[in-house]
Amino acid sequence: MSGRRRDPDYVLYLTVVILLGFGIVMVFSASSIKSFVRYGDSYHFLKRQIIWVVIGLIAMTFTMKVNYQIYRRMAKPILYTTIALLVLVLIPGVGKEINGSQRWLGYGSLTVQPSEIAKLGIIIFMAKYFSDKEEKMQNFMHGLLPPLLVLGVIFGLILKQPDLGTALAIAGSVFIMLFAAGARIGHLAFLASLSLPAVGAMIWLEPYRMRRLTAFLNPQADPQDSGFQILQSLYAIGSGGLVGLGLGRSRQKFFYLPEQHTDFIFAVLGEELGFIGAVTIILLFFLFLWRGYKIAIYSRDTFGSILAVGITSLIGLQAAMNIAIVTSSMPVTGIPLPFISYGGSSLVITLAGVGLLLNISKFSIHQARK
Amino acid sequence: MAGAVNIMVRRRITALFLIMGCISFLLTFRLVWIQFIRSEYYQEEALKQRMREVQVEPKRGIIFDRNKKELAVSASADSVFAVPAEIKNAHKTAEALAEVVDMEVVYLETLLSKKQSFVWIKRKIDDKNSQKIRSLDLDGIGLTEESKRFYPNGTLAAQILGFAGIDSQGLDGLELYYDQYLRGAPGWIVAERDATGRKIPQGEQKYLPPKNGNDVILTIDEVIQYITERELSKAMQETQAKSGTAIVMDPKTGGILALANYPTYDPNHFGKYPQTSWRNASISNSYEPGSTFKTITAAAALEEGKTTINDHFFCSGSIKVGPDRIKCSHTEGHGSQSFADIVKNSCNPGFVTVGQRLGKDVFGKYIKAFGFGEKTGIDLPGEAKGIVRPPEQLRPIDVATNSIGQGIAVTPIQLAVAVSAVANNGKLMQPHLLKEVRSPDEKVIKKVTPTIVRQVISQETAKTLCETLAGVVTKNGTGRNAVIEGYKIAGKTGTAQKPGPHGGYAPGKYVGSFVGFVPADDPRLTVLVSIDEPKGAYYGGTVAAPVVREIMRDSLQYLGIPPSEPIDNDKGQNNTGESSQYLEESLNRTIHVPPLTDLSIVEARQMAKLLGLKVQIMGEGSKVVNQIPKANVRVVPDTTIILYLGDEQKNMAQGNTDQKGKMEVPDVTGKTIRDVAEIISYESMDINIHGSGIAVRQKPHAGEKVNQGTLVEVWFEPPSVHE
C-alpha cells in the first residue's frame, strides 16, 4: 500500500471550511442573547465554538496526515474501546448526566461523548469487515449477521443513554455501508422491514417519543410542549422568506426557539438568512456528499471506499435528519447539524472523520481530473 | 485503472449519491413551502405570539378641597416583580430580598420558583426600599413604576375621602363614589417581547397613552375640616366618649364644608385600622336625635299656626299622654312660659302640647318634608335612611315622643340639612361634597350648582324660628356654652338616651348633641356636633355646645366673617394682637403659620423667630408678597417658611428670576408634597414626585441656578411617628 500520494481533495476541504464559517457566525448570532442573559457575556458560546473548531481542525489535520490503512489494523481494538466507553458512560457516577441523558465522560468542562466516538469507531470497524468479507456479503448468515449483531450491541448501548438521534444516525450509516458494500437488495429490504416495527416499539415504549410523534403530526394541538419546538421552528423559518430578516435579526431566538444554537440552529439561519441562506447550506452539504462519494468511488481499495462511504453518509445523514426535523419533515429527535451546530465532541469527531476522508483522497486512483 | 473497487460498489455509491440528491431536493422543496407559500402565515403567527400588551395605569385624578388644596394625590411608586426564569438561585435571591420587602424567605422562595414568566413580589413600595433593591441588582428581580394613592394630610377628612386600592381603584368614600371621574382610562404599550416577557430590542412597538383621571374639587374646606377634626378630637379626649360626629355645612348652598367622625383612620394605611373606623357615621348611623329634633316640631307648629312665638304654655314638670306620662328635664316644672321660652328651655310638656296640636298626619308631613326617613342623596356611599314610622302607625304616645325627638331615628346629616333649611329661609338644600370635576387640562366637566329640594316652611316662619333659636344660645339658654362674643348664634341642644339591647333605654348611655347656625340673621355656617356615650357630663349643652362654639369661632375668623353684635368691652382680650394666639399654640409643639405677607423682611423675620420658625428669602424687594406654607397651616417648630419678596405684584409672576432668566432652586426638604408642589410651580419649574410623606432629598439641589421649566426631582419619605 505505498501508492503515489496526491493532493487531498481541496474542494471538499474548502466546502467544510465554508460550512464551519457559517457555523461560527450562526452560533454567535443564535446564542448571543442566551449567552448574555445566562452568563452576562454575549460571546460565551462563540468563544467556546471557536475553541472547538480549532481543536477540530487540529484533529482533522492529524487524521489527514495518518495513512488510513492503520485503521484497518486497529479496527478491532477501536471497536472494543468504543464498546468499553459506551458501557463506562452508563455506569452511575462515572457518566455525567445532563438533562436526563447520561452521555458524557470526563471532568469539569473537559468532557467527551462516547457516542460520538462510536460513530467513527463503528464505521471503521464495518469498513474493515465489509472489505475483508467482500465475497461473503451475499450471504446473510455469514456475511450480514455478525456485523448486525455488533451494530445491535452499540445501538442498544446508545439507546440506553438515551440518545435515539445518534443511534439512528449510526444505524442508518451502517445500513448505507451495507448497501454500498454490495449486500443483496432483498436482504436489505428484509432488514428495513424488520427495523420498522423496532422503531415503532421504541416510540411506543417511551411516552416522550410518542408525544413528539403526535406533536409532529399536529403541532398546533400541543403548542406548549413538544409541539412548541416545532411551531417555533416553523415560525422562525417561515418568517425568513426569500432573503431573511438579516444576520443577527432573528426574533425567535429570544427564548422562543429551544436549543437555538444547537439542534435548532438551522431555524435561526432560515429566519435570518432566508431561503437563499438555507438552500446555500443544503447545496454545500450536497457538494460535500458529491466529493465524499467521489473519494469513495476512486479509492485505491475497498476498505477506503467503504470507509469513505460511511463517513460521508454519516455526515450527510445527520444533516438531512437535522434539516428534516427543523422543517418539521420528521419527528423531533436530538441530532446536531454537522459543522454548524454548537457542540464539542460532535464537531471534533466530525472533523476527524473529514480528515480521514481527505487522507483517503490522497491515495485516489483517479487521474483524469486533477 | 478502474479495478480497485468493484463495479457493483461503484454503482451502488452512485445510486446512493442520487438518493441523497433526491433527499436534498425534497428538503429544498420543503423550504419553498415554508418560506414562500406559508411564509406570511408563519410570520403573522410568530408576531402574534411575540406582541404582548402591557397596560399603562392612568394617573388617578386629584381630590382638592374648595380652595384647590390637595386632599388625595397620586405619586409614582415602584413595584417589585420577578422573572423566575432568570433567577439562578431562588434561595439566595429570596434571602437577599426578604428583609427589604419584609417577607418570609420561604414564601419568597416559592414565589421566585413559580413556573410563570412574571410574578409580583410587592406592589408600591417606598422609595428607600426601591433604591435598596436597585442597589442589590439581583438577576430576575425588577422594578416598575406604578402610581400610588397618597393622602398628604393623613387622617384629615379620612371618612369623606375613603381610599383607593392597590390597583388605584376607589374602594370607599369619595374615592369610590367618584371613581368613574377619578379613575381615567388605562393606556397600552404593545411591544414585541421575548418568551420571558422582556422587550426585544428594535422590536415592533406601539403606544396608546393612558387617559388620566379627572380632578375632583370638593366643597370641603381643608382649614375648616382641620378645625372641626381638632375640636372633635379634643372633645373626645375630654369626654372619653365612644364616638363623635361633627358636620359643618353652608346652609345656603348645601355644600359640606367639613365632616368629621371619631374614631378615625389614616387612609394611607387603611388596612392597619379596624373597618369600623372607615365608616362614615355622620351619614350611615341613625340615632335618636332627642331635643335637637324639637326644631322640626317648632317649625311645623309655627308654620301651621298651631302656636305663635308668644303663645303661653304651662309646664308642671310632666305631661300625661293617655296612660303614660312624659317628664320635663326640669322636674319642678317651668310654670307658665311663652313658646320662645319653651324652645329656650327645651321644655318637654310644651313641645308635646304643640305636637298634639299638629296631629300625626300634619306632623308626619313635616317630618317627611324636612327630609327624615329618606336619604338626603349626599354624594357618599353607604347613606342610611333613618327610621320614621308612617303617620298611620303612630299612636298618641308616639306623636308625643316624636315631638321631643324620641321614637325616631335620624342620621346626623339629615338633621344638619333640616336645620339648615330653617337657617336658609325654609329652603331645604341638597347636601353635597362635590363642587366641580375638572379634566387634567383644567376643563370643567361637571359643576354642581346649589339645588333647592323644596320649600319646607315659609320665609317668615323661618325668620321667626331663627330668632327663637337664637334665644337658646344666650347666657341663660340651654345652649349657653355655644355663645361666642360678638356673634348671634341660633341653635338647639339635645340629649338622648340610647336604646338598650332589650328594648327600652340603656341606663347611663346618652348622645349629647348640638346643632346650630351662625350668624343667625344671615347664616353662613350650620354646625352639628354629637357626642356618643360621653363619660361624666352628657348633656348636649355641656358636651357638644362648646365644640360647636370652638368650631364656629375659628371658622368665622378663618372665613373673615366679622362680628355683628356689640362686644362687652370689659374683657378686651380680642385685641391682644394676632401673634399671641399663634405664640400660644407654638407651645403645643405645632404652630399655626402666621400671615406674613405685606410685612417687611425685618417684621416677618421677627414674627417667625418669635414663633420658632425659620425663614428663607426668595427674590428681591422690600415686602413679603407671598409665603409658603400659607397662613394658618399647622407646622412643626423650626419649619422653614419661604418668603417671596417683591415691591409690587409684578414680581409675583416671575418668581426669583435673576437677570439672565436663571432661577435659584428653592430648598424644599422638610415640606409636604402639597407645599413642595406649590413652591416648585411658583418658580415655574416642574416637579417629579417620588415616594410619599415629607421631602428628604431633591435634585437639583437648593440654590442651584436653573432655567424655567426645569424638572425638579423630589424624594419623599413618610415622617416618623415620634416626631
CSV table of N, CA and C in Angstrom, one decimal, chain B residues 15-108:
chain,number,residue,atom,x,y,z
B,15,ALA,N,-25.7,5.3,-7.0
B,15,ALA,CA,-27.1,5.2,-6.6
B,15,ALA,C,-27.4,6.0,-5.3
B,16,LEU,N,-26.5,5.7,-4.4
B,16,LEU,CA,-26.6,6.4,-3.1
B,16,LEU,C,-26.5,7.9,-3.3
B,17,PHE,N,-25.6,8.4,-4.1
B,17,PHE,CA,-25.5,9.8,-4.3
B,17,PHE,C,-26.8,10.4,-4.9
B,18,LEU,N,-27.4,9.6,-5.8
B,18,LEU,CA,-28.6,10.1,-6.4
B,18,LEU,C,-29.8,10.1,-5.4
B,19,ILE,N,-29.8,9.1,-4.5
B,19,ILE,CA,-30.8,9.1,-3.4
B,19,ILE,C,-30.6,10.4,-2.5
B,20,MET,N,-29.4,10.6,-2.1
B,20,MET,CA,-29.1,11.8,-1.3
B,20,MET,C,-29.5,13.0,-2.0
B,21,GLY,N,-29.2,13.0,-3.3
B,21,GLY,CA,-29.6,14.2,-4.1
B,21,GLY,C,-31.1,14.4,-4.1
B,22,CYS,N,-31.9,13.3,-4.1
B,22,CYS,CA,-33.3,13.4,-4.1
B,22,CYS,C,-33.8,14.0,-2.7
B,23,ILE,N,-33.1,13.5,-1.6
B,23,ILE,CA,-33.5,14.0,-0.3
B,23,ILE,C,-33.2,15.5,-0.2
B,24,SER,N,-32.1,15.9,-0.8
B,24,SER,CA,-31.7,17.3,-0.8
B,24,SER,C,-32.8,18.1,-1.5
B,25,PHE,N,-33.3,17.6,-2.6
B,25,PHE,CA,-34.3,18.2,-3.4
B,25,PHE,C,-35.6,18.3,-2.6
B,26,LEU,N,-35.9,17.2,-1.9
B,26,LEU,CA,-37.2,17.2,-1.1
B,26,LEU,C,-37.1,18.3,0.0
B,27,LEU,N,-35.9,18.3,0.6
B,27,LEU,CA,-35.8,19.3,1.7
B,27,LEU,C,-35.9,20.7,1.2
B,28,THR,N,-35.3,20.9,0.0
B,28,THR,CA,-35.4,22.2,-0.6
B,28,THR,C,-36.8,22.6,-0.9
B,29,PHE,N,-37.6,21.6,-1.4
B,29,PHE,CA,-39.0,21.9,-1.7
B,29,PHE,C,-39.7,22.2,-0.4
B,30,ARG,N,-39.4,21.5,0.6
B,30,ARG,CA,-40.0,21.8,1.9
B,30,ARG,C,-39.7,23.2,2.4
B,31,LEU,N,-38.5,23.7,2.1
B,31,LEU,CA,-38.2,25.1,2.4
B,31,LEU,C,-39.0,26.0,1.6
B,32,VAL,N,-39.2,25.7,0.3
B,32,VAL,CA,-40.0,26.6,-0.5
B,32,VAL,C,-41.4,26.7,0.1
B,33,TRP,N,-41.9,25.5,0.5
B,33,TRP,CA,-43.3,25.5,1.1
B,33,TRP,C,-43.4,26.4,2.3
B,34,ILE,N,-42.4,26.2,3.2
B,34,ILE,CA,-42.4,27.0,4.5
B,34,ILE,C,-42.1,28.5,4.2
B,35,GLN,N,-41.1,28.7,3.4
B,35,GLN,CA,-40.6,30.1,3.3
B,35,GLN,C,-41.3,31.0,2.2
B,36,PHE,N,-42.0,30.3,1.3
B,36,PHE,CA,-42.7,31.1,0.3
B,36,PHE,C,-44.2,31.0,0.5
B,37,ILE,N,-44.7,29.8,0.4
B,37,ILE,CA,-46.1,29.6,0.4
B,37,ILE,C,-46.8,29.9,1.7
B,38,ARG,N,-46.1,29.4,2.8
B,38,ARG,CA,-46.7,29.6,4.1
B,38,ARG,C,-46.1,30.7,4.9
B,39,SER,N,-45.1,31.4,4.3
B,39,SER,CA,-44.3,32.4,5.0
B,39,SER,C,-45.2,33.4,5.7
B,40,GLU,N,-46.2,34.0,5.0
B,40,GLU,CA,-47.0,35.1,5.6
B,40,GLU,C,-47.7,34.6,6.8
B,41,TYR,N,-48.3,33.4,6.7
B,41,TYR,CA,-49.0,32.9,7.9
B,41,TYR,C,-48.1,32.7,9.1
B,42,TYR,N,-46.9,32.1,8.9
B,42,TYR,CA,-46.0,31.9,10.0
B,42,TYR,C,-45.5,33.2,10.6
B,43,GLN,N,-45.2,34.1,9.7
B,43,GLN,CA,-44.8,35.4,10.1
B,43,GLN,C,-45.8,36.1,11.0
B,44,GLU,N,-47.1,36.0,10.6
B,44,GLU,CA,-48.2,36.6,11.4
B,44,GLU,C,-48.3,35.9,12.8
B,45,GLU,N,-48.3,34.6,12.7
B,45,GLU,CA,-48.5,33.8,13.9
B,45,GLU,C,-47.3,34.1,14.9
B,46,ALA,N,-46.1,34.2,14.4
B,46,ALA,CA,-44.9,34.5,15.2
B,46,ALA,C,-45.0,35.8,15.8
B,47,LEU,N,-45.5,36.8,15.1
B,47,LEU,CA,-45.6,38.2,15.6
B,47,LEU,C,-46.7,38.2,16.6
B,48,LYS,N,-47.7,37.5,16.4
B,48,LYS,CA,-48.9,37.5,17.3
B,48,LYS,C,-48.4,37.0,18.7
B,49,GLN,N,-47.6,35.9,18.7
B,49,GLN,CA,-47.2,35.4,19.9
B,49,GLN,C,-46.2,36.3,20.6
B,50,ARG,N,-45.4,37.1,19.9
B,50,ARG,CA,-44.4,37.9,20.5
B,50,ARG,C,-45.0,39.3,20.9
B,51,MET,N,-46.0,39.7,20.3
B,51,MET,CA,-46.6,41.0,20.7
B,51,MET,C,-47.4,40.8,22.0
B,52,ARG,N,-47.0,41.6,23.0
B,52,ARG,CA,-47.8,41.5,24.2
B,52,ARG,C,-48.2,42.9,24.6
B,53,GLU,N,-49.4,42.9,25.1
B,53,GLU,CA,-49.9,44.2,25.6
B,53,GLU,C,-49.6,44.4,27.1
B,54,VAL,N,-49.1,45.5,27.4
B,54,VAL,CA,-48.9,45.9,28.8
B,54,VAL,C,-49.7,47.1,29.1
B,55,GLN,N,-50.5,47.0,30.1
B,55,GLN,CA,-51.4,48.0,30.5
B,55,GLN,C,-50.6,49.2,31.2
B,56,VAL,N,-50.9,50.4,30.8
B,56,VAL,CA,-50.2,51.5,31.5
B,56,VAL,C,-51.3,52.2,32.3
B,57,GLU,N,-51.0,52.2,33.6
B,57,GLU,CA,-52.0,52.8,34.5
B,57,GLU,C,-52.2,54.2,34.3
B,58,PRO,N,-53.4,54.7,34.3
B,58,PRO,CA,-53.6,56.1,34.2
B,58,PRO,C,-53.3,56.8,35.5
B,59,LYS,N,-53.0,58.1,35.5
B,59,LYS,CA,-52.8,58.7,36.8
B,59,LYS,C,-54.2,59.1,37.3
B,60,ARG,N,-54.4,58.6,38.5
B,60,ARG,CA,-55.7,58.9,39.1
B,60,ARG,C,-55.8,60.4,39.4
B,61,GLY,N,-57.1,60.9,39.3
B,61,GLY,CA,-57.3,62.3,39.5
B,61,GLY,C,-57.0,62.8,40.9
B,62,ILE,N,-56.8,64.0,41.1
B,62,ILE,CA,-56.5,64.6,42.4
B,62,ILE,C,-57.8,65.0,43.0
B,63,ILE,N,-57.9,64.8,44.3
B,63,ILE,CA,-59.1,65.3,45.1
B,63,ILE,C,-58.6,66.6,45.8
B,64,PHE,N,-59.3,67.7,45.4
B,64,PHE,CA,-58.9,69.0,46.0
B,64,PHE,C,-60.0,69.5,47.0
B,65,ASP,N,-59.7,70.3,47.9
B,65,ASP,CA,-60.7,71.0,48.7
B,65,ASP,C,-61.2,72.2,47.9
B,66,ARG,N,-62.1,73.0,48.4
B,66,ARG,CA,-62.7,74.0,47.6
B,66,ARG,C,-61.6,75.1,47.2
B,67,ASN,N,-60.5,75.2,47.9
B,67,ASN,CA,-59.5,76.2,47.6
B,67,ASN,C,-58.3,75.5,46.8
B,68,LYS,N,-58.6,74.4,46.2
B,68,LYS,CA,-57.6,73.6,45.5
B,68,LYS,C,-56.4,73.2,46.3
B,69,LYS,N,-56.7,72.9,47.5
B,69,LYS,CA,-55.6,72.2,48.3
B,69,LYS,C,-55.8,70.8,48.1
B,70,GLU,N,-54.7,70.1,47.9
B,70,GLU,CA,-54.7,68.6,47.6
B,70,GLU,C,-55.1,67.8,48.8
B,71,LEU,N,-56.1,67.0,48.7
B,71,LEU,CA,-56.5,66.1,49.7
B,71,LEU,C,-56.1,64.6,49.4
B,72,ALA,N,-56.1,64.3,48.1
B,72,ALA,CA,-55.7,63.0,47.7
B,72,ALA,C,-54.9,63.1,46.4
B,73,VAL,N,-53.7,62.6,46.4
B,73,VAL,CA,-52.9,62.7,45.2
B,73,VAL,C,-52.3,61.4,44.8
B,74,SER,N,-51.9,61.3,43.6
B,74,SER,CA,-51.2,60.1,43.2
B,74,SER,C,-49.7,60.4,42.9
B,75,ALA,N,-48.9,59.7,43.6
B,75,ALA,CA,-47.5,59.8,43.3
B,75,ALA,C,-47.0,58.5,42.7
B,76,SER,N,-45.9,58.5,42.0
B,76,SER,CA,-45.4,57.3,41.5
B,76,SER,C,-44.6,56.5,42.5
B,77,ALA,N,-44.8,55.2,42.5
B,77,ALA,CA,-44.1,54.3,43.5
B,77,ALA,C,-43.7,53.1,42.7
B,78,ASP,N,-42.6,52.5,43.1
B,78,ASP,CA,-42.0,51.3,42.4
B,78,ASP,C,-42.7,50.1,43.0
B,79,SER,N,-42.9,49.1,42.0
B,79,SER,CA,-43.4,47.8,42.4
B,79,SER,C,-42.3,46.8,42.0
B,80,VAL,N,-42.1,45.8,42.9
B,80,VAL,CA,-41.1,44.8,42.7
B,80,VAL,C,-41.7,43.5,42.0
B,81,PHE,N,-41.1,43.1,40.9
B,81,PHE,CA,-41.6,41.9,40.3
B,81,PHE,C,-40.4,40.9,40.1
B,82,ALA,N,-40.7,39.7,39.8
B,82,ALA,CA,-39.7,38.7,39.5
B,82,ALA,C,-40.0,38.0,38.2
B,83,VAL,N,-38.9,37.7,37.5
B,83,VAL,CA,-39.0,36.9,36.3
B,83,VAL,C,-38.3,35.6,36.6
B,84,PRO,N,-39.1,34.6,37.1
B,84,PRO,CA,-38.4,33.4,37.7
B,84,PRO,C,-37.4,32.7,36.8
B,85,ALA,N,-37.7,32.7,35.5
B,85,ALA,CA,-36.8,32.1,34.5
B,85,ALA,C,-35.4,32.6,34.6
B,86,GLU,N,-35.2,33.9,35.0
B,86,GLU,CA,-33.9,34.5,35.0
B,86,GLU,C,-33.2,34.3,36.4
B,87,ILE,N,-33.9,33.7,37.3
B,87,ILE,CA,-33.3,33.6,38.7
B,87,ILE,C,-32.6,32.3,38.7
B,88,LYS,N,-31.3,32.4,39.0
B,88,LYS,CA,-30.4,31.2,39.0
B,88,LYS,C,-30.6,30.4,40.4
B,89,ASN,N,-30.5,31.2,41.5
B,89,ASN,CA,-30.6,30.6,42.8
B,89,ASN,C,-31.7,31.3,43.6
B,90,ALA,N,-32.9,30.6,43.6
B,90,ALA,CA,-34.1,31.2,44.2
B,90,ALA,C,-33.8,31.4,45.7
B,91,HIS,N,-33.2,30.5,46.3
B,91,HIS,CA,-32.9,30.7,47.7
B,91,HIS,C,-32.1,31.9,48.1
B,92,LYS,N,-31.0,32.0,47.4
B,92,LYS,CA,-30.1,33.2,47.6
B,92,LYS,C,-30.8,34.5,47.3
B,93,THR,N,-31.5,34.5,46.2
B,93,THR,CA,-32.2,35.7,45.9
B,93,THR,C,-33.3,36.0,46.9
B,94,ALA,N,-34.0,35.0,47.4
B,94,ALA,CA,-35.0,35.2,48.4
B,94,ALA,C,-34.4,35.8,49.7
B,95,GLU,N,-33.2,35.2,50.1
B,95,GLU,CA,-32.6,35.7,51.3
B,95,GLU,C,-32.2,37.2,51.2
B,96,ALA,N,-31.7,37.5,50.0
B,96,ALA,CA,-31.2,38.9,49.8
B,96,ALA,C,-32.4,39.9,49.8
B,97,LEU,N,-33.5,39.4,49.3
B,97,LEU,CA,-34.7,40.3,49.1
B,97,LEU,C,-35.6,40.3,50.4
B,98,ALA,N,-35.6,39.3,51.2
B,98,ALA,CA,-36.6,39.1,52.2
B,98,ALA,C,-36.7,40.3,53.1
B,99,GLU,N,-35.5,40.8,53.6
B,99,GLU,CA,-35.6,41.9,54.5
B,99,GLU,C,-36.1,43.2,53.9
B,100,VAL,N,-35.7,43.5,52.7
B,100,VAL,CA,-36.1,44.7,52.1
B,100,VAL,C,-37.7,44.8,51.8
B,101,VAL,N,-38.2,43.6,51.4
B,101,VAL,CA,-39.6,43.6,51.1
B,101,VAL,C,-40.5,43.1,52.3
B,102,ASP,N,-39.7,42.8,53.4
B,102,ASP,CA,-40.4,42.4,54.6
B,102,ASP,C,-41.3,41.2,54.4
B,103,MET,N,-40.7,40.1,53.8
B,103,MET,CA,-41.5,38.9,53.6
B,103,MET,C,-40.6,37.7,54.1
B,104,GLU,N,-41.3,36.6,54.3
B,104,GLU,CA,-40.6,35.4,54.8
B,104,GLU,C,-39.8,34.8,53.6
B,105,VAL,N,-38.6,34.3,54.0
B,105,VAL,CA,-37.7,33.8,52.9
B,105,VAL,C,-38.3,32.6,52.2
B,106,VAL,N,-39.0,31.7,53.0
B,106,VAL,CA,-39.5,30.5,52.5
B,106,VAL,C,-40.6,30.8,51.5
B,107,TYR,N,-41.5,31.8,51.9
B,107,TYR,CA,-42.6,32.2,51.0
B,107,TYR,C,-42.1,32.8,49.7
B,108,LEU,N,-41.1,33.7,49.9
B,108,LEU,CA,-40.5,34.4,48.8
B,108,LEU,C,-39.9,33.4,47.8
